[in-house]
Coordinates of C-alpha atoms and ligand atoms in Angstrom, one line a residue:
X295 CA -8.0 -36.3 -37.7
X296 CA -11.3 -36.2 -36.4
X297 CA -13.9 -33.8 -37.7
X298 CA -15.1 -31.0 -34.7
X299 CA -18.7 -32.7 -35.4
X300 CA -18.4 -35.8 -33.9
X301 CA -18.6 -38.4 -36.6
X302 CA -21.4 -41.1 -35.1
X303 CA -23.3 -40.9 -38.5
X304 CA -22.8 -41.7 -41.7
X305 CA -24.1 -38.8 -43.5
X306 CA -24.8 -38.3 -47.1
X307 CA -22.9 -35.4 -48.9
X308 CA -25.8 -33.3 -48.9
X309 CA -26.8 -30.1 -47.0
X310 CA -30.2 -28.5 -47.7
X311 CA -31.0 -24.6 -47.1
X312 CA -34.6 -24.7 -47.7
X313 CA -37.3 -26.6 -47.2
X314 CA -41.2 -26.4 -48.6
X315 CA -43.7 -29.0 -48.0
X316 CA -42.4 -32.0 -48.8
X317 CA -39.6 -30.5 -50.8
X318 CA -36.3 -30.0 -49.9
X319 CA -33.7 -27.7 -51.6
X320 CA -29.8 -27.5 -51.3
X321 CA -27.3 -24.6 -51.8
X322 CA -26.7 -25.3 -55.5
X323 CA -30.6 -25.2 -56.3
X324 CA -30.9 -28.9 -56.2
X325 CA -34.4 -30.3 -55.2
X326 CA -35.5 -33.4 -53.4
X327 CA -39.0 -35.2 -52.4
X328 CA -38.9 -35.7 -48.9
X329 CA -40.1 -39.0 -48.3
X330 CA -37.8 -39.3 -45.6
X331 CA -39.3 -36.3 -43.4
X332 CA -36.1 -36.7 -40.7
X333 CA -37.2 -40.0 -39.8
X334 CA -40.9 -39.8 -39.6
X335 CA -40.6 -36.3 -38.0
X336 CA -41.3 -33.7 -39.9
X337 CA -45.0 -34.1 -39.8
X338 CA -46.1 -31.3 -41.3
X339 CA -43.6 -30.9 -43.6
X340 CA -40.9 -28.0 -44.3
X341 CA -41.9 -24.4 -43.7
X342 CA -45.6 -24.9 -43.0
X343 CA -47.3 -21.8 -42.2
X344 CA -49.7 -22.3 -39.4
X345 CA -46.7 -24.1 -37.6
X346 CA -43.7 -21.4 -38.3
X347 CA -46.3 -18.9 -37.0
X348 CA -47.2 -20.8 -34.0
X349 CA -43.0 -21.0 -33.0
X350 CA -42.4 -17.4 -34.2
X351 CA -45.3 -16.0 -32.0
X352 CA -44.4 -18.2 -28.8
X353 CA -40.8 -17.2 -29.4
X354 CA -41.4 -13.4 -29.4
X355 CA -43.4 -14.0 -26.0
X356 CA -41.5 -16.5 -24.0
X357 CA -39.4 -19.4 -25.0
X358 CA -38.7 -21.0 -21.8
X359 CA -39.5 -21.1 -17.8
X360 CA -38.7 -24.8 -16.1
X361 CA -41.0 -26.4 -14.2
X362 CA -40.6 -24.2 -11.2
X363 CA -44.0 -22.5 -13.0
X364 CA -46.9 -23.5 -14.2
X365 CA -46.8 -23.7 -18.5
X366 CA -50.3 -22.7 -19.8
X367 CA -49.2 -24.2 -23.7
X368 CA -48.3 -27.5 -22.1
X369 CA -51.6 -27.6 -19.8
X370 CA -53.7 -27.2 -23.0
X371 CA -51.5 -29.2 -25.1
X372 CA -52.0 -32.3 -22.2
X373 CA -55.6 -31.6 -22.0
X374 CA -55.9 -31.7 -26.0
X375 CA -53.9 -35.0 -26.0
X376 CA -56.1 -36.9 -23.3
X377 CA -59.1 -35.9 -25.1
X378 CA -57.7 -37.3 -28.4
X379 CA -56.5 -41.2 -26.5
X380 CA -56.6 -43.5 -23.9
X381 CA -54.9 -41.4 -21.1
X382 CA -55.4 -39.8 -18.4
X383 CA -52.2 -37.7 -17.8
X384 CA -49.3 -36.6 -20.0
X385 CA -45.8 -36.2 -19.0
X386 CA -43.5 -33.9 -21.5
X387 CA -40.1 -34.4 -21.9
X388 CA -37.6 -34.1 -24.9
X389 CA -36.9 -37.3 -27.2
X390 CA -38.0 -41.0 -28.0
X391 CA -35.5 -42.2 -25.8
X392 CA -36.5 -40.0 -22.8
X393 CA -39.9 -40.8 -23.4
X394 CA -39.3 -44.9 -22.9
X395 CA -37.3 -44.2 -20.3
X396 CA -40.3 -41.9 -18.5
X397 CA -42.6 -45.5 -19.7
X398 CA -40.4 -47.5 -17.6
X399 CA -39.8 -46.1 -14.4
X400 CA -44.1 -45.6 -14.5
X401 CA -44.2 -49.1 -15.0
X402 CA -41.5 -49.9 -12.1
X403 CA -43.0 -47.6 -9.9
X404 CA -46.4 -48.6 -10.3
X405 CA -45.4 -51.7 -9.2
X406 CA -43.3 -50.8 -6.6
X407 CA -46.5 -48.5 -5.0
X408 CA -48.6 -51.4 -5.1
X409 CA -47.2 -53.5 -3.0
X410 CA -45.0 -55.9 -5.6
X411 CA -41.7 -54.0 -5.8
X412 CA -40.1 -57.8 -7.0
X413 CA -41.8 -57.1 -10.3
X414 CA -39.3 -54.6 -12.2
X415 CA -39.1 -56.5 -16.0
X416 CA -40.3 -55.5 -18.8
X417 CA -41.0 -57.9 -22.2
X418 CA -40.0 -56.5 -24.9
X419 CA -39.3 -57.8 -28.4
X420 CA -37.1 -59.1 -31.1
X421 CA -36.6 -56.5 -34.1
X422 CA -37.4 -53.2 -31.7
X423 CA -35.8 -50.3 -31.0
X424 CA -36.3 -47.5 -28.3
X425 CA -33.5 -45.3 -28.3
X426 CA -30.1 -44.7 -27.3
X427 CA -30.0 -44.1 -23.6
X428 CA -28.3 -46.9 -21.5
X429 CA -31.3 -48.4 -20.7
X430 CA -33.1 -47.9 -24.0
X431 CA -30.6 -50.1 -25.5
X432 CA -31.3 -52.4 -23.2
X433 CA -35.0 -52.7 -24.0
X434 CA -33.9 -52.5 -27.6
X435 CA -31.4 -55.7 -27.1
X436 CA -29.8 -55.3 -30.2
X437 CA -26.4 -56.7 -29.8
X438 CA -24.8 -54.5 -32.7
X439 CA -25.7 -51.5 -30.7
X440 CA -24.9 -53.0 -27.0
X441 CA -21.6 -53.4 -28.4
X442 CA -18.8 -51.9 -26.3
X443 CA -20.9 -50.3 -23.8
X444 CA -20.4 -52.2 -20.5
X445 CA -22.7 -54.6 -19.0
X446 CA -27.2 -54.4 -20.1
X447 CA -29.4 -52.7 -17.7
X448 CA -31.1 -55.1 -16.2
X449 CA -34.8 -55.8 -16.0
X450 CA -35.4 -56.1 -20.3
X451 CA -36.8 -59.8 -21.2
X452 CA -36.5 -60.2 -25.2
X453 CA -39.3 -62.6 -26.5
X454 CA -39.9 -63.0 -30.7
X455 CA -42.5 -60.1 -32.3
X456 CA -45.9 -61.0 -32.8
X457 CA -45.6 -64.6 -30.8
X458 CA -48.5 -64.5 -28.6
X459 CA -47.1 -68.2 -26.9
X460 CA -44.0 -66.8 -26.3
X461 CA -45.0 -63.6 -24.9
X462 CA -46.9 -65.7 -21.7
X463 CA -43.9 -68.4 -21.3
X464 CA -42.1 -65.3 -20.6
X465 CA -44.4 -63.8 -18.0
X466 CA -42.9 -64.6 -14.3
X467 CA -42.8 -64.0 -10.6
X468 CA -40.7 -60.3 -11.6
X469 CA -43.1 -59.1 -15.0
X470 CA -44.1 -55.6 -14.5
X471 CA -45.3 -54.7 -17.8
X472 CA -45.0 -55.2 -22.1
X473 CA -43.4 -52.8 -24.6
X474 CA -44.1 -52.8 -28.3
X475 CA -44.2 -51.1 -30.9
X476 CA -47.3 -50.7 -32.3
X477 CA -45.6 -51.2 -36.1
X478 CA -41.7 -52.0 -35.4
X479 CA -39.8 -48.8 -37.1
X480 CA -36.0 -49.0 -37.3
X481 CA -36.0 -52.6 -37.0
X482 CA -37.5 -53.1 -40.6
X483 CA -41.7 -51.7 -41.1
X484 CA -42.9 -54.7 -39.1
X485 CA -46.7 -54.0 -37.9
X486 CA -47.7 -55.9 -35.0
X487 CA -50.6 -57.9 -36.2
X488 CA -54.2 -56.5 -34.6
X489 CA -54.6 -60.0 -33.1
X490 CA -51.3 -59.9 -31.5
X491 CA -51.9 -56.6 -29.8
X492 CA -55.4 -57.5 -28.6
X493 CA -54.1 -60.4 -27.2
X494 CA -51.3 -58.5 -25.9
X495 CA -54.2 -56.4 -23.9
X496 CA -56.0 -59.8 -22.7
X497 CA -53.0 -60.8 -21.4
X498 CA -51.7 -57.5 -19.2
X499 CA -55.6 -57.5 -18.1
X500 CA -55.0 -61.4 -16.5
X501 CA -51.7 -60.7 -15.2
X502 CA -52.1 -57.0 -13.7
X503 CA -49.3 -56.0 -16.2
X504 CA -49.1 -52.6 -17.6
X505 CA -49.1 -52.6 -21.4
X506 CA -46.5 -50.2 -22.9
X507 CA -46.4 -48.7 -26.7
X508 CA -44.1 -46.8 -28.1
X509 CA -46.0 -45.3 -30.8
X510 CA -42.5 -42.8 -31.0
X511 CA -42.8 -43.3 -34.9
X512 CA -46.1 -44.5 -35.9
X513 CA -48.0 -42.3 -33.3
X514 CA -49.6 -38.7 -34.3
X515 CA -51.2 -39.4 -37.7
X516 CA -48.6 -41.2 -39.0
X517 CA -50.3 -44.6 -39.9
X518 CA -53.9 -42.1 -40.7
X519 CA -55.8 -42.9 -37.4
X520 CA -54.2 -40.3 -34.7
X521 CA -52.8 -43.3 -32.9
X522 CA -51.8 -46.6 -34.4
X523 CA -52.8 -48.7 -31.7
X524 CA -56.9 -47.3 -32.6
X525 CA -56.6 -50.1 -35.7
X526 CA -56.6 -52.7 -33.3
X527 CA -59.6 -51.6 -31.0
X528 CA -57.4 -51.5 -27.7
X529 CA -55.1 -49.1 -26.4
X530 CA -52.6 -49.6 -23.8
X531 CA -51.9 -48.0 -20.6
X532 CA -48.8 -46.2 -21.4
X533 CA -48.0 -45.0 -24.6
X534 CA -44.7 -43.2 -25.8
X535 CA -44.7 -40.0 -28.7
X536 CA -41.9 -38.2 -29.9
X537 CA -40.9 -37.6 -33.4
X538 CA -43.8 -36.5 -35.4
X539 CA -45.5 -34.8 -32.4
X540 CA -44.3 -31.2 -32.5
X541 CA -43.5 -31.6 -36.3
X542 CA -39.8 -31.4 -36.1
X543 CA -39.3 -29.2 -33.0
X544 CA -37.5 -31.8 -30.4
X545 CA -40.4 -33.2 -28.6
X546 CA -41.1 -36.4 -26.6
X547 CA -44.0 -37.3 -24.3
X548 CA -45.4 -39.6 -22.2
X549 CA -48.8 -40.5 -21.7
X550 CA -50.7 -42.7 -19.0
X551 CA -53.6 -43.7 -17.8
X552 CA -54.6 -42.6 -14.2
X553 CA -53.7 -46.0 -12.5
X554 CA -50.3 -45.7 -13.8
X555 CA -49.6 -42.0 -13.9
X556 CA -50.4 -41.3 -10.4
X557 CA -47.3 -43.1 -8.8
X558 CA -45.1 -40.4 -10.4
X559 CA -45.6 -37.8 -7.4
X560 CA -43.3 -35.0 -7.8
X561 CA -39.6 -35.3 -7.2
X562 CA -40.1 -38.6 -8.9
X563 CA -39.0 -37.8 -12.1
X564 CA -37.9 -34.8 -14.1
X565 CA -36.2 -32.9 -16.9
X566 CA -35.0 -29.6 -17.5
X567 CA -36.6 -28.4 -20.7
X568 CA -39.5 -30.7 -20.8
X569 CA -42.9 -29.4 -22.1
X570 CA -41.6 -25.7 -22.3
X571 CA -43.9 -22.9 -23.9
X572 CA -41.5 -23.4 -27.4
X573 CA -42.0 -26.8 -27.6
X574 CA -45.7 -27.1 -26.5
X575 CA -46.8 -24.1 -28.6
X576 CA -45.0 -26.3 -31.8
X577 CA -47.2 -29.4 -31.0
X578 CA -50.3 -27.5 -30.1
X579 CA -49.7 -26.5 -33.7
X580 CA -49.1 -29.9 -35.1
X581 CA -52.7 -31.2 -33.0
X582 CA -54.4 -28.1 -34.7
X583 CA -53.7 -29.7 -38.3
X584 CA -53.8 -33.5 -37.6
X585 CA -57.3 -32.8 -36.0
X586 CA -59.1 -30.5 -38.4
X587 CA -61.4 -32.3 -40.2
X588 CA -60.9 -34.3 -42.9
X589 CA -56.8 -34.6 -42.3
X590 CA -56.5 -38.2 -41.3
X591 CA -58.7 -39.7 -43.8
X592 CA -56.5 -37.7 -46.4
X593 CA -53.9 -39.2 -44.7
X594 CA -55.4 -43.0 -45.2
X595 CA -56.5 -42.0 -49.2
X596 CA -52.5 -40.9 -49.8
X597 CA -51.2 -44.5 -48.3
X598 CA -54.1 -46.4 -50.3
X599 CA -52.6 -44.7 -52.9
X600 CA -49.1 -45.7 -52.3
X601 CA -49.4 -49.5 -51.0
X602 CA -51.2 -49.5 -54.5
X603 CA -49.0 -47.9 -56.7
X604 CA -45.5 -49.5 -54.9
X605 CA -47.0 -52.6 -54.2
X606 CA -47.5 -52.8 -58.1
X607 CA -44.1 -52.1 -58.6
X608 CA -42.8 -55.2 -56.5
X609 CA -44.5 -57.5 -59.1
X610 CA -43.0 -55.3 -61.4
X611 CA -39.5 -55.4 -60.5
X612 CA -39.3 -58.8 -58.4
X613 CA -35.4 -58.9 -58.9
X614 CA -35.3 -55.4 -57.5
X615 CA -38.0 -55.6 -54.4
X616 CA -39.2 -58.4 -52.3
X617 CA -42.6 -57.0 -50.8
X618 CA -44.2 -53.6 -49.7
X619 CA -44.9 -53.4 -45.7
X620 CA -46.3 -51.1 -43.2
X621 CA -49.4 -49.0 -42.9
X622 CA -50.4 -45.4 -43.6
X623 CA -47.7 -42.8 -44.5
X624 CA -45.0 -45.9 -42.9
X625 CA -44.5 -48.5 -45.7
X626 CA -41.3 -50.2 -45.8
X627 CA -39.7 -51.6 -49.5
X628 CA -38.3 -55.2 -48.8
X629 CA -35.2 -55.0 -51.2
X630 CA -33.4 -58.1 -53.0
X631 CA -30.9 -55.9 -54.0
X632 CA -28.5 -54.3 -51.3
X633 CA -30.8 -51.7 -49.6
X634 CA -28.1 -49.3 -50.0
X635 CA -27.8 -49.3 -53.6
X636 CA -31.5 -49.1 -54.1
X637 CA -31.3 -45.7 -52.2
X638 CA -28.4 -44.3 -53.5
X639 CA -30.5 -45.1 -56.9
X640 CA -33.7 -43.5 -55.1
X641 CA -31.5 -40.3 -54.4
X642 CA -30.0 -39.9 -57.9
X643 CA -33.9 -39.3 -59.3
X644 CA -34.2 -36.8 -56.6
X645 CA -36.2 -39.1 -53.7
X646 CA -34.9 -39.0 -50.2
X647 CA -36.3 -42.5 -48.2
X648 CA -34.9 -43.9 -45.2
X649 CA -32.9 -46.8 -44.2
X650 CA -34.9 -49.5 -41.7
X651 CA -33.3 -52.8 -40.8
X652 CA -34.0 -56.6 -43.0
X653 CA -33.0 -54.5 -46.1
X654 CA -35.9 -52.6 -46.1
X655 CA -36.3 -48.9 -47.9
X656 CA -38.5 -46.7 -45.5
X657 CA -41.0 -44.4 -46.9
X658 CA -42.6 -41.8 -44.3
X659 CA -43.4 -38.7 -46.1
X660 CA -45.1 -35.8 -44.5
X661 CA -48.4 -36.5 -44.0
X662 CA -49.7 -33.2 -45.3
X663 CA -47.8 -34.5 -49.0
X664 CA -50.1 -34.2 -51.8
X665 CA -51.9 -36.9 -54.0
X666 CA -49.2 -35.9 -56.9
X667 CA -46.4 -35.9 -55.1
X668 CA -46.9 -39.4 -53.9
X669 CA -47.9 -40.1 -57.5
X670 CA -43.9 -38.1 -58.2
X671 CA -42.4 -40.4 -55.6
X672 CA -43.8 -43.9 -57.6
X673 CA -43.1 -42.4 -60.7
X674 CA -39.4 -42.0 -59.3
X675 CA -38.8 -45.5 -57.7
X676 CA -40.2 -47.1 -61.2
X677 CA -37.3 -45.1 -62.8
X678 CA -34.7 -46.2 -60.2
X679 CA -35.8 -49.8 -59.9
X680 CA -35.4 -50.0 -64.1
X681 CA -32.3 -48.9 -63.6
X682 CA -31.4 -51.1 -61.4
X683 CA -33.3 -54.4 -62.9
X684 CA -30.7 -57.0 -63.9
X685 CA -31.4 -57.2 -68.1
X686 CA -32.8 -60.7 -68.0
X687 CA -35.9 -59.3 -66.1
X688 CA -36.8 -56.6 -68.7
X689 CA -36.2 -58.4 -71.3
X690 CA -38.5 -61.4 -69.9
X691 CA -41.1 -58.5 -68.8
X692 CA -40.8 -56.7 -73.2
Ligands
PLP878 C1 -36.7 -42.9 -33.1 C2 -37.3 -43.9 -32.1 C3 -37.0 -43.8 -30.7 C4 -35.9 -43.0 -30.2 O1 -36.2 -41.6 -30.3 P1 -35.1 -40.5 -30.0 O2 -35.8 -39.2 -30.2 O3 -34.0 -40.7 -31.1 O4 -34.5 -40.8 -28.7 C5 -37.7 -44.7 -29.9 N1 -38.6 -45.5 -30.3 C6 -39.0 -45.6 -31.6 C7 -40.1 -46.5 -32.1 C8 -38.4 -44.8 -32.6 O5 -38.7 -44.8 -33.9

C-alpha cells in the first residue's frame, strides 16, 4: 500500500529533532556532522542565532502580503544583492527550479522585445541539472529523468561541458542565450573551467546572446567568493540563486542585468509567495553573515583545508577513491567503490555527505563549520575508507 507521503525519494531511516551548527541530532540522542547541509542549503547551519532571530522577529510582525504591496525586506534585500554582483535587478521567487524558469522566459523575452522573436533556444549542457519543472528537465536533458513524462519542451540545445568548439557549432539562426552552471552540482562536482566561462562571455558578447548561470548551488558563499562565477573574472547577465540563499528557508531568485531585466514589465511574470517579508527577512539574515568581514576568506581557509586533507586521502586509499573535485565548501569524492556503499560507510562513523552523479560523494558543509570539525569530517572518511580498503591495499601500504 502506498505510504500517505508520497514515496519519490529514497530516504534514509533517519529522522533528526535537533539541529546545531553543523551538527545534527536524532530522537534516540544520536549525532551526525552535517556535511550534507540539505543539499548545499543550509548555509548557516542548524539553529544559528542571528538567523532564528531574524525569522522569529519577522514572524511576530508580518509573515506574508503578495505582491499587491510593496515589501520593504525584499526592496533592501534586492538592493543589498545588486550591490554585492553583476545585476541590476532581482526577481524573488521560491525554488531552483522556479528561478531557471524566471532565467528563461528573460532570456526569450529579451529577444522577443528586441526585434528577433525567432531566437527562443537556449544551449545548455551535458551533466547539468536545473530542476524539476517541465521545462527544467528539459534544459537538464537527462534522459533518466525525462522518462515517462510526455514529449521535451522545446527550445533546450544540449552541447558537451566545458567544449568551447562545440558550444559555437551549436549557436544558430534561433540561439537566444547559454546556461551553465558555474561548477556542475547534481551531475557529479564538475567546475566549469575559468577559461571555458570567459570564453563563454566572448562568445555571448559576439553573438548578442545572454549568458545564463545558475549558481543555484555554488552561488552565496558557497565556493568562498559570494558568487562563483567572481573566480573567473566575468559574470553573466542572468544568474540564478536558491538553495543556500535564505539558509534553509525556501528561497529562489533571479537576478539580471538592466538590459535583460527590463523586458519583464508587470503582468509578465509572477508568483504567489515570492520575495515575502518571511522569506526576505531569512536571506537578509543570511547576507548579513556571508558579508561581515572576514567570513568568505574563512570560508576559502576551511576548503584549503579540506582539498588538502581529502585529497591526501585519495592517494591514500586509491582502491577506495578516484580523485577529489570541486571548489570551496563543494568538493566532490570520485569513488571506485559503489558510491553507495562508501556513504552508507560515511554514515555509520556518524558523517552525513550527499550523493552527486559519476559516483561521486558530495561534501557541502555549512559554510560557518569550524576548522575542527572539517578536521572531524577527514578524520571520519579515513576511518570509513579503511574499512572499506580491499586487504591487499593495506597490507601493500604496512
Ligand atoms: C538544486 C538545484 C536546482 C533546483 O532547485 P530546486 O529548489 O530543487 O527547484 C537547480 N539548479 C541547480 C544547480 C541545483 O543544484
Amino acid at each position: 500500500m502506498i505510504p500517505p507521503l508520497m514515496p519519490t525519494y529514497n530516504r534514509a531511516d533517519l529522522a533528526f529533532v535537533r539541529g546545531e551548527g553543523a551538527w545534527l541530532f536524532t530522537a534516540e540522542g544520536r549525532r551526525f556532522l552535517d556535511f550534507g547541509a540539505g543539499i548545499a542549503t543550509c548555509s548557516l547551519g542548524h539553529n544559528h542565532p542571528h538567523l532564528v532571530h531574524a525569522i522569529t522577529d519577522q514572524l511576530g510582525r508580518v509573515m506574508h502580503v503578495s505582491n499587491l504591496y510593496r515589501i520593504p525586506e525584499a526592496e533592501r534585500l534586492a538592493e543589498r544583492l545588486v550591490a554585492a554582483s553583476f545585476a541590476d535587478s532581482v526577481f524573488f521567487c521560491n525554488s531552483g527550479a522556479e528561478a531557471n524558469e524566471g532565467l528563461v522566459k528573460m532570456v526569450r523575452k529579451t529577444m522577443a522585445e528586441t526585434g528577433q522573436p525567432e531566437r527562443h533556444r537556449i544551449i545548455c549542457f551535458e551533466g547539468a541539472f536545473h530542476g524539476r519543472t517541465l521545462a527544467m528537465l528539459s534544459a537538464t536533458g537527462n534522459a533518466k529523468y525525462l522518462a515517462g513524462f510526455g514529449p521535451r519542451v522545446e527550445g533546450f540545445d544540449h552541447v558537451p561541458f566545458n567544449d568551447i568548439a562545440a558550444v559555437r557549432a551549436a549557436i544558430g539562426p534561433t540561439t537566444a542565450g547559454i546556461l551553465v552552471e558555474t561548477i556542475q552540482g547534481e551531475g557529479g562536482i564538475r567546475p566549469a573551467r575559468l577559461e571555458f566561462l570567459r570564453d563563454l562571455r566572448a562568445i555571448c558578447d559576439d553573438y548578442g546572446l545572454v549568458l545564463g548561470m545558475d549558481e543555484v548551488q555554488c552561488g552565496m558563499g558557497r565556493t568562498g567568493k559570494l558568487f562563483a562565477h567572481e573566480w573567473a573574472g566575468i559574470a553573466p547577465d542572468v544568474m540564478t540563486l536558491a538553495k543556500g540563499l535564505a539558509g534553509g528557508f525556501p528561497m529562489g531568485a533571479c537576478l539580471a542585468r538592466e538590459w535583460v531585466a527590463k523586458h519583464l514589465t508587470p503582468g509578465t511574470h509572477g508568483t504567489t509567495f515570492g520575495g515575502n517579508p518571511l522569506a526576505c527577512a531569512a536571506a537578509n539574515a543570511v547576507l548579513d553573515v556571508l558579508l561581515a568581514p572576514g567570513f568568505l576568506a574563512e570560508v576559502e581557509r576551511k576548503s584549503d583545508l579540506l582539498w588538502r586533507e581529502l585529497g591526501a586521502l585519495v592517494g591514500e586509499f586509491p582502491t577506495v577513491f578516484e580523485e577529489l573535485r570541486g571548489a570551496g565548501l563543494m568538493l566532490g569524492l570520485k569513488c571506485r567503490l559503489p558510491q553507495t556503499e562508501v556513504q552508507q560507510a560515511l554514515l555509520a562513523e556518524g558523517l552525513l555527505t550527499v550523493n552527486a552523479g559519476e559516483n561521486v560523494v558530495r561534501f557541502v558543509p555549512p559554510l560557518i563549520v569550524s576548522e575542527a570539525e572539517c578536521q572531524q569530517a577527514v578524520a571520519m572518511v579515513r576511518a570509513a575508507a579503511k574499512r572499506l580498503a580491499p586487504a591487499h591495499q593495506l597490507a601493500n601500504a604496512s
